[in-house]
Coordinates of C-alpha atoms in Angstrom, one line a residue:
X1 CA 36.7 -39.9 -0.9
X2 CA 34.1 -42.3 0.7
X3 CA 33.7 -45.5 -1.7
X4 CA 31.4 -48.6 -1.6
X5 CA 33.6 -51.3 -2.1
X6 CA 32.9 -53.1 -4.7
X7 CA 31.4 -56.9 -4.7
X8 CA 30.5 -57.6 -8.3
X9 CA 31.7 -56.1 -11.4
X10 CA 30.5 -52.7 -12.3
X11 CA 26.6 -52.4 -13.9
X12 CA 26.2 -50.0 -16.2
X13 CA 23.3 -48.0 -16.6
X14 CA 20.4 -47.9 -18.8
X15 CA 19.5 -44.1 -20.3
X16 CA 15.2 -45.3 -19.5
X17 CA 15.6 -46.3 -16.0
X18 CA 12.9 -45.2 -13.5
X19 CA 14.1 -43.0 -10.8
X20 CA 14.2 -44.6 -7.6
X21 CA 11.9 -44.6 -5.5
X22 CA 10.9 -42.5 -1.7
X23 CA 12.6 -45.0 1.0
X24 CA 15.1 -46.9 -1.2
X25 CA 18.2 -47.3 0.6
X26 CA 21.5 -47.1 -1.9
X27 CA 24.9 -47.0 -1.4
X28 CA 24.4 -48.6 1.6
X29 CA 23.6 -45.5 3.7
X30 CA 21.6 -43.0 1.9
X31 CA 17.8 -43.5 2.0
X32 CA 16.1 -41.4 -1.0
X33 CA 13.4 -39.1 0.5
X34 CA 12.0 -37.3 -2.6
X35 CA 13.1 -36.4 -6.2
X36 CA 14.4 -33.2 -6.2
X37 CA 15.2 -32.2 -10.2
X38 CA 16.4 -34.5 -13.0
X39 CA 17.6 -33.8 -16.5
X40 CA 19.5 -35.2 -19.6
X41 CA 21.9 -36.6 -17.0
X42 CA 20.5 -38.2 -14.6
X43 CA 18.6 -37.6 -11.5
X44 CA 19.1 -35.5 -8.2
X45 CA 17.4 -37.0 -4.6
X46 CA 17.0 -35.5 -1.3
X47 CA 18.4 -38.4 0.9
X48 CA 19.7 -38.8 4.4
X49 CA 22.7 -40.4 5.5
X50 CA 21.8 -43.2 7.9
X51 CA 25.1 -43.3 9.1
X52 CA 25.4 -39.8 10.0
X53 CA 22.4 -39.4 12.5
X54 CA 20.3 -39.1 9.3
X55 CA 21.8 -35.7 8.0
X56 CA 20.1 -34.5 4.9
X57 CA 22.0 -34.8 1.2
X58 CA 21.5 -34.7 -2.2
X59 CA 22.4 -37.4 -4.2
X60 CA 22.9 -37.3 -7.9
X61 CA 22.8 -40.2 -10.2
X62 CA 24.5 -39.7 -13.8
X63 CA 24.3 -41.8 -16.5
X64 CA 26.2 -41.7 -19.4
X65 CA 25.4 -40.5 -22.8
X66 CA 27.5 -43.1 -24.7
X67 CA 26.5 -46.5 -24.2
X68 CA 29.1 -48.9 -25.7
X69 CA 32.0 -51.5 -24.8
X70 CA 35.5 -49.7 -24.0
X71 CA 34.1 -46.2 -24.1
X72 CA 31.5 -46.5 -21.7
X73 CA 34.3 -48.5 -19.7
X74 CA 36.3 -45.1 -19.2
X75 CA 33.2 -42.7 -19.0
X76 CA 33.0 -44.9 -15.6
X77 CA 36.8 -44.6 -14.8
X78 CA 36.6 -40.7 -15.9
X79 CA 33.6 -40.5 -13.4
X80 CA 35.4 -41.9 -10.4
X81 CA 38.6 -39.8 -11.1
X82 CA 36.4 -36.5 -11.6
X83 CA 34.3 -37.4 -8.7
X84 CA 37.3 -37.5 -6.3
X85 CA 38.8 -34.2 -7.7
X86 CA 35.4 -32.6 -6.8
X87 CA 36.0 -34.2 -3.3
X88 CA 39.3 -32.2 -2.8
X89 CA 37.3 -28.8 -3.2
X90 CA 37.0 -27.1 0.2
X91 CA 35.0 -23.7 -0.1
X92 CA 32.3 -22.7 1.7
X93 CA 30.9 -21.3 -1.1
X94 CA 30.6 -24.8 -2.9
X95 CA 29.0 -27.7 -2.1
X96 CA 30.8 -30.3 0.1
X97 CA 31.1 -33.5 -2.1
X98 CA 30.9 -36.7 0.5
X99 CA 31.0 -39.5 -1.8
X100 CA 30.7 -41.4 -5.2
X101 CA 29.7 -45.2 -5.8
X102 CA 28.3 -47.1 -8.4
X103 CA 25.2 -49.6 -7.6
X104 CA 22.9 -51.1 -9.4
X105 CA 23.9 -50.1 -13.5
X106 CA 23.7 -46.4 -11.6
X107 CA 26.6 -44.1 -11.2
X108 CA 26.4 -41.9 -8.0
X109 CA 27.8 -38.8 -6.3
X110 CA 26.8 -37.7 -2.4
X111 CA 27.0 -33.9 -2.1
X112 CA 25.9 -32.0 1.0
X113 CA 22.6 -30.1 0.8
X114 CA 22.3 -26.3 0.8
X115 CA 19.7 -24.8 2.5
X116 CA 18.5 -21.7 0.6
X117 CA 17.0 -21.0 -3.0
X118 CA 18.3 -20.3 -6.4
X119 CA 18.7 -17.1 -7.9
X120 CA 16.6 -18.2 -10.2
X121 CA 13.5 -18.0 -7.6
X122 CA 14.5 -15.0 -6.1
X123 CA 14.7 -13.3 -9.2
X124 CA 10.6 -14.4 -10.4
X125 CA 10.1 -13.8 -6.8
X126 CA 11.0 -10.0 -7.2
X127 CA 9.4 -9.7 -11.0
X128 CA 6.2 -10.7 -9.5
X129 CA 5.9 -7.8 -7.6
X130 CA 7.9 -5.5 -9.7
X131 CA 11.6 -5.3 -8.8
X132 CA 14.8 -6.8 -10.2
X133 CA 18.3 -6.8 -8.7
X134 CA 20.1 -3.8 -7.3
X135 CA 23.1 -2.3 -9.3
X136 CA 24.9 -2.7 -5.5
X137 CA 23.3 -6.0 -5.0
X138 CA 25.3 -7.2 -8.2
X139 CA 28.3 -5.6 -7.3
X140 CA 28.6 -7.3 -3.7
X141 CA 27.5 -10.6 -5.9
X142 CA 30.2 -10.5 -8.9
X143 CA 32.9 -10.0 -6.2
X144 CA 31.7 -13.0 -4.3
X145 CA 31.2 -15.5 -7.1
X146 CA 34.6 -14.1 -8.9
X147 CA 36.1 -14.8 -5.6
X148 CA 34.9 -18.6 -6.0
X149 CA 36.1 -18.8 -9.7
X150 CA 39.2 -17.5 -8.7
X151 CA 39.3 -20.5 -6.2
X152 CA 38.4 -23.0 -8.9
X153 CA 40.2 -22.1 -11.5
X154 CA 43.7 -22.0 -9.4
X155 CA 43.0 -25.8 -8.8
X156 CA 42.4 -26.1 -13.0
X157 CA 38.8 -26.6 -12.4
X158 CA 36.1 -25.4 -14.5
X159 CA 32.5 -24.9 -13.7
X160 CA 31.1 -25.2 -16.9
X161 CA 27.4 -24.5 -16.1
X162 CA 26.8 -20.9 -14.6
X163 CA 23.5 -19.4 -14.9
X164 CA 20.5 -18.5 -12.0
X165 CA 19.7 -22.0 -11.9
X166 CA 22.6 -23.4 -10.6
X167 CA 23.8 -20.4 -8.4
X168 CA 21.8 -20.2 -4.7
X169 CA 21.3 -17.8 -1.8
X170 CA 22.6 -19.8 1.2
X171 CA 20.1 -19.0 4.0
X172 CA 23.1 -19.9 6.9
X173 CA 26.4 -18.4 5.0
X174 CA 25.1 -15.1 3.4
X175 CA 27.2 -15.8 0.4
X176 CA 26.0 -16.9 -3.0
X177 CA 27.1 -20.8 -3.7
X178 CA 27.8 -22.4 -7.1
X179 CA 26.1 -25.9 -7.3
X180 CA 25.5 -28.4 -10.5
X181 CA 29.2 -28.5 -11.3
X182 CA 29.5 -29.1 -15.6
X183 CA 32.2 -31.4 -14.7
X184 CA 30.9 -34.8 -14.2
X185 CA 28.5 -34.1 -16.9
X186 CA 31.2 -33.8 -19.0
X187 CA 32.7 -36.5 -18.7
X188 CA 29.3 -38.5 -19.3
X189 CA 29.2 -36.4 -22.9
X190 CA 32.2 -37.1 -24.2
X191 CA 32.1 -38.7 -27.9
X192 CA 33.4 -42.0 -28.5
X193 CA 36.0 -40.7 -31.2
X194 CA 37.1 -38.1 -28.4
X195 CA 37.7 -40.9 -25.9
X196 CA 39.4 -43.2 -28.5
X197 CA 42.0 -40.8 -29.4
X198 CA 45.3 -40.8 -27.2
X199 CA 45.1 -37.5 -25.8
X200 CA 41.0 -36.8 -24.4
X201 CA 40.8 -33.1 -25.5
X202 CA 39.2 -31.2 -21.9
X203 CA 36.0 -30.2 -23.8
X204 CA 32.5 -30.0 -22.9
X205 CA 28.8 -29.8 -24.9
X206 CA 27.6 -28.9 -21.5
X207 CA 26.0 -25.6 -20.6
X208 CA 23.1 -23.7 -21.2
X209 CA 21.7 -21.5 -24.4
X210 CA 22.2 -18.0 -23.6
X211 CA 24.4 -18.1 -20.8
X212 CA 27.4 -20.2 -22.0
X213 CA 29.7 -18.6 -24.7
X214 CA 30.1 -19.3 -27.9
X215 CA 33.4 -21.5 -28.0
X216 CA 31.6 -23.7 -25.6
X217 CA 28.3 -24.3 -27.8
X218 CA 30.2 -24.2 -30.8
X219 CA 33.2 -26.2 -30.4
X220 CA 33.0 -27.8 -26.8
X221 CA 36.1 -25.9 -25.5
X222 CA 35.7 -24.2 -22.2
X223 CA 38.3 -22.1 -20.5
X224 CA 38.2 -20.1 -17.4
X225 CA 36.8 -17.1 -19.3
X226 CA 34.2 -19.1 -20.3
X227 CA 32.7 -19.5 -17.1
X228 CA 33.8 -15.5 -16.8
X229 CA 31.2 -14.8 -19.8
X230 CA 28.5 -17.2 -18.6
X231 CA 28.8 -14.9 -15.1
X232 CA 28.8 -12.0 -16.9
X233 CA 25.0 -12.9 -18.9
X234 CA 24.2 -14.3 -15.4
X235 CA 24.7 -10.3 -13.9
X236 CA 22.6 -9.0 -16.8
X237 CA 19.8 -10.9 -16.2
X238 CA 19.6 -10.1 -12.6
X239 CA 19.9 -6.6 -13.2
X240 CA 17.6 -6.2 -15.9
X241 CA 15.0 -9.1 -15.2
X242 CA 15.1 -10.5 -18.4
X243 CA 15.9 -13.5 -20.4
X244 CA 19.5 -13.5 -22.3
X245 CA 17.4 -13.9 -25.7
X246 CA 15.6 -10.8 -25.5
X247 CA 18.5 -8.8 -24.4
X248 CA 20.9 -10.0 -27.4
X249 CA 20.3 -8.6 -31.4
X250 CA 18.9 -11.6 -32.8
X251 CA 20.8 -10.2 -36.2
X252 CA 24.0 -9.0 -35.2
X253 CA 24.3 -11.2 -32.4
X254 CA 25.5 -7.7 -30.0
X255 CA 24.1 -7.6 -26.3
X256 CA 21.7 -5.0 -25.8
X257 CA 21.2 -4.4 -22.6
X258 CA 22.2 -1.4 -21.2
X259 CA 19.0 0.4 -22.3
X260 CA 16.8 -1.5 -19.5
X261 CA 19.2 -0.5 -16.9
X262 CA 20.8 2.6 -15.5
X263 CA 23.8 2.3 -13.5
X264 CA 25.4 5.0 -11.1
X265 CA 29.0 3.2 -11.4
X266 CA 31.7 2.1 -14.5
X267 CA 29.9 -1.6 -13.9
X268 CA 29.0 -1.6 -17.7
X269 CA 32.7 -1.7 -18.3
X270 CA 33.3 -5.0 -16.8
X271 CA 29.9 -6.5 -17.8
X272 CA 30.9 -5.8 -21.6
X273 CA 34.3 -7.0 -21.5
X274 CA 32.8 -10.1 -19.9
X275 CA 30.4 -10.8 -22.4
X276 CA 32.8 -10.5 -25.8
X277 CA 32.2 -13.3 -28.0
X278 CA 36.0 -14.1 -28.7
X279 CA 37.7 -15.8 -25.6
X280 CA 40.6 -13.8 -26.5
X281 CA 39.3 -10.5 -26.6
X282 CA 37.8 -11.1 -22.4
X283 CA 39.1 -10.9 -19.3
X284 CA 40.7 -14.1 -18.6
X285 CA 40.9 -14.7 -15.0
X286 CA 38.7 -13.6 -12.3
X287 CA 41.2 -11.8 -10.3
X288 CA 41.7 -9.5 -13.3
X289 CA 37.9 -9.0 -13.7
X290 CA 38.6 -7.9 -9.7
X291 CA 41.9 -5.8 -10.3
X292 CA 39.7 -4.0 -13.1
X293 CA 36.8 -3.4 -10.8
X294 CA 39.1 -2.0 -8.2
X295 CA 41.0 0.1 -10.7
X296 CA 37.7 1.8 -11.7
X297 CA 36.5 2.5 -8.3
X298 CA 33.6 0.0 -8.4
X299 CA 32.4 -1.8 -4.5
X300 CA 29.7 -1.8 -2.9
X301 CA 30.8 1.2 -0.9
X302 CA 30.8 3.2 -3.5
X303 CA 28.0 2.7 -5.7
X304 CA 25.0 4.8 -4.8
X305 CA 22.2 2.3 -3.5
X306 CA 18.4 3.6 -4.1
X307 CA 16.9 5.3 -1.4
X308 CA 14.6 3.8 0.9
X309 CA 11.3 3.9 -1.0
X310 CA 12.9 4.9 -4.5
X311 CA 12.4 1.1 -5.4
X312 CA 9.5 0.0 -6.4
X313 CA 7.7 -1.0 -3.2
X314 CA 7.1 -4.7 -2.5
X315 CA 3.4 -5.1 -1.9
X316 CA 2.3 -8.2 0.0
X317 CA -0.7 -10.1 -1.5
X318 CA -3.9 -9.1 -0.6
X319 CA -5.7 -11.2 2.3
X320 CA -8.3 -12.9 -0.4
X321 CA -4.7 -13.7 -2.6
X322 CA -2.6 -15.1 -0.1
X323 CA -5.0 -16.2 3.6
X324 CA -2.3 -15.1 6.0
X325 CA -2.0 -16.0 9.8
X326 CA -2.7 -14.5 12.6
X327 CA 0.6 -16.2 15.2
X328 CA -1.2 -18.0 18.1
X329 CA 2.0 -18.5 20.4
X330 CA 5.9 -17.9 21.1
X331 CA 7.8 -14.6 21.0
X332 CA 6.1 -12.6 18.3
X333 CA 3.8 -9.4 19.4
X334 CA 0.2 -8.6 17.9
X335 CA -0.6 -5.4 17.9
X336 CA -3.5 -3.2 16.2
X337 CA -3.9 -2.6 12.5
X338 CA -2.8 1.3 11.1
X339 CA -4.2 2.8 8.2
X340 CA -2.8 6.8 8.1
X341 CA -1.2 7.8 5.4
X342 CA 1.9 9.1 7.3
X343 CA 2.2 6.2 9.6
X344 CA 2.1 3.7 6.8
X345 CA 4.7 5.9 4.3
X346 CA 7.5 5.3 7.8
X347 CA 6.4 2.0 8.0
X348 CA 7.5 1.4 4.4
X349 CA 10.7 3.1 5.3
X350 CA 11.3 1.2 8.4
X351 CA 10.7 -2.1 6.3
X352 CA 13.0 -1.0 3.5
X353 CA 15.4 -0.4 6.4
X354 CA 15.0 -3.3 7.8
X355 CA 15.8 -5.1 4.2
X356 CA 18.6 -3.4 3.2
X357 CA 20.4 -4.2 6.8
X358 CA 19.4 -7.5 6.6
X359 CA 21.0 -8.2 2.9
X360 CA 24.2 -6.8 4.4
X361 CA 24.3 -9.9 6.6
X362 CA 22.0 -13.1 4.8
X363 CA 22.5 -11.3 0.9
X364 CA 19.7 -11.9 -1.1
X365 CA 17.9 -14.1 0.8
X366 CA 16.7 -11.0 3.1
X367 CA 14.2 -10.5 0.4
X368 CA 12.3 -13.7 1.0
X369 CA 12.2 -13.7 4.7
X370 CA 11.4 -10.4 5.3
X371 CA 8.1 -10.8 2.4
X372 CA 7.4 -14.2 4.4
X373 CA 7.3 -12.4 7.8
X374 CA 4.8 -9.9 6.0
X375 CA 2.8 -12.3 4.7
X376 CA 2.9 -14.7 7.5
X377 CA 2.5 -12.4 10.2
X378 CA 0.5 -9.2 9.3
X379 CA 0.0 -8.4 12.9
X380 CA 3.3 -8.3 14.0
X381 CA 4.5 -4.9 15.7
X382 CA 7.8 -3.5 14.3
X383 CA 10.1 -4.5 17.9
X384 CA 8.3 -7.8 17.1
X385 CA 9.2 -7.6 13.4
X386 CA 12.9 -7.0 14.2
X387 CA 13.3 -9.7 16.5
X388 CA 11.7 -12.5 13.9
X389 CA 14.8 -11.1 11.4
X390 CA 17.3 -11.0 14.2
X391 CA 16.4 -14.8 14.6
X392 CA 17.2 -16.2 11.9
X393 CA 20.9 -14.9 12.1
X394 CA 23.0 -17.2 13.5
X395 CA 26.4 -15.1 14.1
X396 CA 25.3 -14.1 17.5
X397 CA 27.5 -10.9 16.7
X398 CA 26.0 -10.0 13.4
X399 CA 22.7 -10.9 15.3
X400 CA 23.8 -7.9 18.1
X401 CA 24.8 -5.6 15.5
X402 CA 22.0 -5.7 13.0
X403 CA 19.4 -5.0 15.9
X404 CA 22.0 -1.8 17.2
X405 CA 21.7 -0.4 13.2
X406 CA 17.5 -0.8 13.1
X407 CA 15.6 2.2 15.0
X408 CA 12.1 1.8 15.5
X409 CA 11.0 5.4 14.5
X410 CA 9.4 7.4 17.6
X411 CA 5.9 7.6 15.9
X412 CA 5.7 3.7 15.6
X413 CA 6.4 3.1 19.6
X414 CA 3.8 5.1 20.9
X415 CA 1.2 2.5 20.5
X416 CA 0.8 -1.4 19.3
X417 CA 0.9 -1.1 16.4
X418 CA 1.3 -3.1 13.5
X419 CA 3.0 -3.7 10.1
X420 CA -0.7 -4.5 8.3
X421 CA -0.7 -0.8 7.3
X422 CA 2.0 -1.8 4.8
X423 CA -0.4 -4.0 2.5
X424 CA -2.5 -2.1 0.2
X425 CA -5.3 -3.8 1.1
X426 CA -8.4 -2.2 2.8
X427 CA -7.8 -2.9 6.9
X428 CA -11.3 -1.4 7.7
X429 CA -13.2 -4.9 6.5
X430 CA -13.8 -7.7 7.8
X431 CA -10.8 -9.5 9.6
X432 CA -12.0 -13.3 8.9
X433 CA -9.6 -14.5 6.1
X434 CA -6.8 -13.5 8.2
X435 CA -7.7 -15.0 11.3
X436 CA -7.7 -18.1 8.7
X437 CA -4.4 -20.4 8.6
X438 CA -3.0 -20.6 5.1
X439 CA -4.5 -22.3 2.6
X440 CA -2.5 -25.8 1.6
X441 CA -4.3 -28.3 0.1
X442 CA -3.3 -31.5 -1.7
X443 CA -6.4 -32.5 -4.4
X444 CA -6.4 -36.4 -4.5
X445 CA -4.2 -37.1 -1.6
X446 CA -6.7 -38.7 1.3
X447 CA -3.9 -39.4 3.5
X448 CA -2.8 -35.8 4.3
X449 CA -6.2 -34.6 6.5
X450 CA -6.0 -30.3 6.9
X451 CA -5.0 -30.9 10.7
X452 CA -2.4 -33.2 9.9
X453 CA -0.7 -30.7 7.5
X454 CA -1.5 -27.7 10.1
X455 CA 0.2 -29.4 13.2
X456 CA 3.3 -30.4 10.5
X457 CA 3.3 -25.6 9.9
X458 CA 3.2 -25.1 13.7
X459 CA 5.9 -27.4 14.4
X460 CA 8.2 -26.3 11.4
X461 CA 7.5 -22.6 12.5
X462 CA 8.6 -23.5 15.8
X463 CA 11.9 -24.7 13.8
X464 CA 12.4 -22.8 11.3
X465 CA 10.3 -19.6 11.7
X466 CA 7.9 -17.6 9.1
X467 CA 9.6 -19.2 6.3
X468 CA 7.9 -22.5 7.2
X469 CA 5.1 -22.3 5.0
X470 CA 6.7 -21.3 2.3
X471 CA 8.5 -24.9 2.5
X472 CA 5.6 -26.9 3.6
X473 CA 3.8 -25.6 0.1
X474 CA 7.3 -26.4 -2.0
X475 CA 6.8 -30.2 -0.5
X476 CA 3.2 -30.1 -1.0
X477 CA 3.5 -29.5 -4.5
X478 CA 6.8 -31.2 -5.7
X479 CA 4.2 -34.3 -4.6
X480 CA 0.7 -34.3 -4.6
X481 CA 0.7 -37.8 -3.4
X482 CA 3.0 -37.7 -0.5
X483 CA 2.5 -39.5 2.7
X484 CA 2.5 -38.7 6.4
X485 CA 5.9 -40.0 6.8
X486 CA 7.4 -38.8 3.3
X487 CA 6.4 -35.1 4.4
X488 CA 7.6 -34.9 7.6
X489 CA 11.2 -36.5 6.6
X490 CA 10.8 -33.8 3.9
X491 CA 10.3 -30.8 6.0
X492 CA 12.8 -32.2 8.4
X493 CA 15.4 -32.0 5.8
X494 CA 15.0 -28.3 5.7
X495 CA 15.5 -27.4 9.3
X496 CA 19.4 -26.7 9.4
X497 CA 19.6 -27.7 12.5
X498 CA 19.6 -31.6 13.4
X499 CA 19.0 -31.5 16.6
X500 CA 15.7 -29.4 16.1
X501 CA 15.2 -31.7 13.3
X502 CA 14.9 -34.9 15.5
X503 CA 12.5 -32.6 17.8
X504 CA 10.2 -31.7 15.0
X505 CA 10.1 -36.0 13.8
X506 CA 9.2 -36.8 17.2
X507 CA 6.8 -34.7 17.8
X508 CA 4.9 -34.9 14.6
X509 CA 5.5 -39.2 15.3
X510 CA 1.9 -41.1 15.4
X511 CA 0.2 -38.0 13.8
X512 CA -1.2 -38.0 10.4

């Protein structure tokens, strides 16, 4: 692992300190750009690494629960030893860990930064307008993540901390990716009479209330089939929608939660067996939760996915909800609003299409870019509409092959037309509010004028596609009192690609 060599004797923190500031430079490389999240453990930063052409990072600073002589002495030593076995992962569906220092009473770890969201947001994305997770989405997901576990486990490793929050939809692998790691949390939790003792018992208080079982809650011990159970209330929540509390008897303590979902394969069978309270009693490695899947016949092949338009429909906003654009340049078509009934019923087909080939490549994440595109661009014509998804994959195979499986159906080519017959909203009126750009505002921030933030959409668009002001509104509102520099550092760090990235600073550079 990469270390800062160490001048002075190690400072140990202080559980109050502030966080640190937008444009501190620590570790001697990594210049903070924004808070991203922070908790009973410290404190995760978007940074970039000046020493590596200012590629974006997360940094997480810890500090330890127990604040005393000796103990706090090894809770350091722990953290460096923990820190470099998280170094020695190498899995693309886990974060790359770069580095760990200590500065300044702060301990620190350098991870690298996944672009995408948690499945935490896509799943409040889809209850918002009326949909939860497919029974073949989850299938295609457990076999992923158990894949991952089966990964971390081999090398004695346990995650610790599985739920939506801490599981994300990469937008450039199309595989789900565990983040947050309960490992170095751990170690900061540990209780001075278990770090006195001669042998330090591998237990951890960390984890979360309705996802983590009850051995780990209860007693602090956490085994492989722990993080099994925690996946297995993880599944149930994206298939049903709903929190682990209101799908457990709050009397006998028995998960209930078959009767919000019907499923067309023997999935229930392996979602039980992962959730039984005794360690014992579950499966206890991942590749027997895959053996047992196989044995009953369960893939993503084989279950029967929902017919295009069985789902519940995803509706885009109406204009008055969400003041969508009209695109003024590059590759995407206009074309003239639709409003038959017939027209707009294969429209929703075609779009439903479009998602479900689009999940086979990018997963989940299809979901948000494909609503985005709608909302962004209700004038787009469906060729136009196909080429904005094809765009965003970056396998120029899978790019080849997921235009080949989309068909434009013959009674959408005959004329312009457009995918605004899709939005239940009335296409006869007036057009003004979409000819408007979207509305982002920051109350109380005079140094962000509306142009200022308009120019920083276009050129992110230009970078990043529809999905831009989706992320421009994210920075906007993680700080209301964010500069002209701050932002555009900000919405550089989402554009995966660094050499579009140093485009988009230099031409926003002088604006604002």
């Amino acid at each position: 692992m990469e270390q800062q060599q160490q001048t002075q004797p190690v400072e140990f923190p202080q559980p109050k300190q502030r966080g640190i500031a937008a444009g501190t430079l620590i570790g001697g490389r990594y210049r903070v750009q924004r808070l991203l999240g922070q908790g009973g453990f410290g404190r995760s930063y978007l940074a970039i690494d000046t020493q590596r052409f200012d590629e974006s990072c997360v940094v997480k600073e810890f500090v330890p629960l127990n604040q005393s002589g000796q103990v706090l002495q090894k809770a350091v030593n722990l953290f460096k030893k923990e820190a470099k076995t998280l170094y020695q992962i190498n899995h693309p569906q886990i974060p790359k860990f770069l580095a760990g220092f200590t500065q300044s009473q702060r301990l620190f770890i350098v991870q690298e930064l996944i672009n995408g969201v948690t499945y935490a947001q896509l799943l409040r994305q889809r209850q918002q307008q009326g949909q939860r997770f497919s029974e073949t989405e989850i299938i295609q997901w457990l076999q992923q993540l158990l894949s991952v576990l089966e990964y971390l486990h081999s090398l004695n490793l346990i995650h610790r901390d599985i739920s939506p929050d801490n599981i994300m939809a990469a937008r450039d692998r199309g595989l789900p990716v565990l983040i947050d790691f309960g490992l170095v949390k751990d170690v900061l939790s540990r209780s001075p009479e278990a770090e006195e003792t001669a042998t330090i018992r591998r237990t951890s208080m960390v984890g979360k209330f309705g996802y983590s079982p009850p051995e780990q809650l209860r007693m602090g011990h956490c085994y492989p089939c722990s993080d099994l159970y925690a996946l297995g209330v993880t599944a149930i929540v994206l298939l049903t929608g709903r929190p682990p509390n209101a799908l457990i008897n709050a009397e006998s303590l028995q998960w209930q939660w078959q009767s919000y979902v019907t499923l067309k394969t023997p999935l229930n069978q392996i979602l039980d067996k992962l959730l039984i309270p005794q360690p014992r009693e579950r499966f206890q490695t991942a590749r027997e939760v895959l053996d047992a899947m196989q044995r009953l016949g369960i893939s993503t092949a084989d279950s029967v996915p929902l017919p295009a338009g069985a789902a519940l429909p995803i509706q885009p906003p109406s204009a008055s909800e969400r003041g969508s654009t009209r695109p003024t340049g590059g590759s995407i078509d206009s074309g003239v609003p639709i409003s038959t009934s017939g027209r707009s019923q294969t429209l929703s087909a075609f779009i439903e299409q479009c998602r479900q080939e689009l999940a086979r490549c990018v997963g989940p994440i299809a979901h948000v870019l494909i609503d985005d595109i709608l909302v962004n661009y209700p004038y787009i014509t469906p060729q136009g509409f196909i080429e904005t998804l094809t765009s965003h994959l970056s396998d120029s195979e899978q790019a080849i092959a997921f235009k080949q499986r989309i068909k434009v159906p013959l009674e959408l080519t005959s004329e312009n037309l457009s995918l605004t017959a899709f939005s239940s909203r009335d296409t006869s009126g007036s057009q003004d509010a979409d000819s408007q750009p979207p509305s982002v505002t920051t109350p109380g921030n005079p140094e962000l004028s509306a142009t200022f933030i308009d120019d920083c959409r276009q050129e992110l668009i230009r970078c990043v596609g529809p999905i831009a002001n989706v992320l421009l509104k994210n920075a906007l509102k993680s700080n209301s009192q964010i500069d002209p520099r701050t932002l555009i550092e900000t919405l550089a760090a989402t554009i995966p690609d660094p050499k579009k990235a140093t485009e988009f600073r230099q031409r926003l550079k002088g604006k604002g």
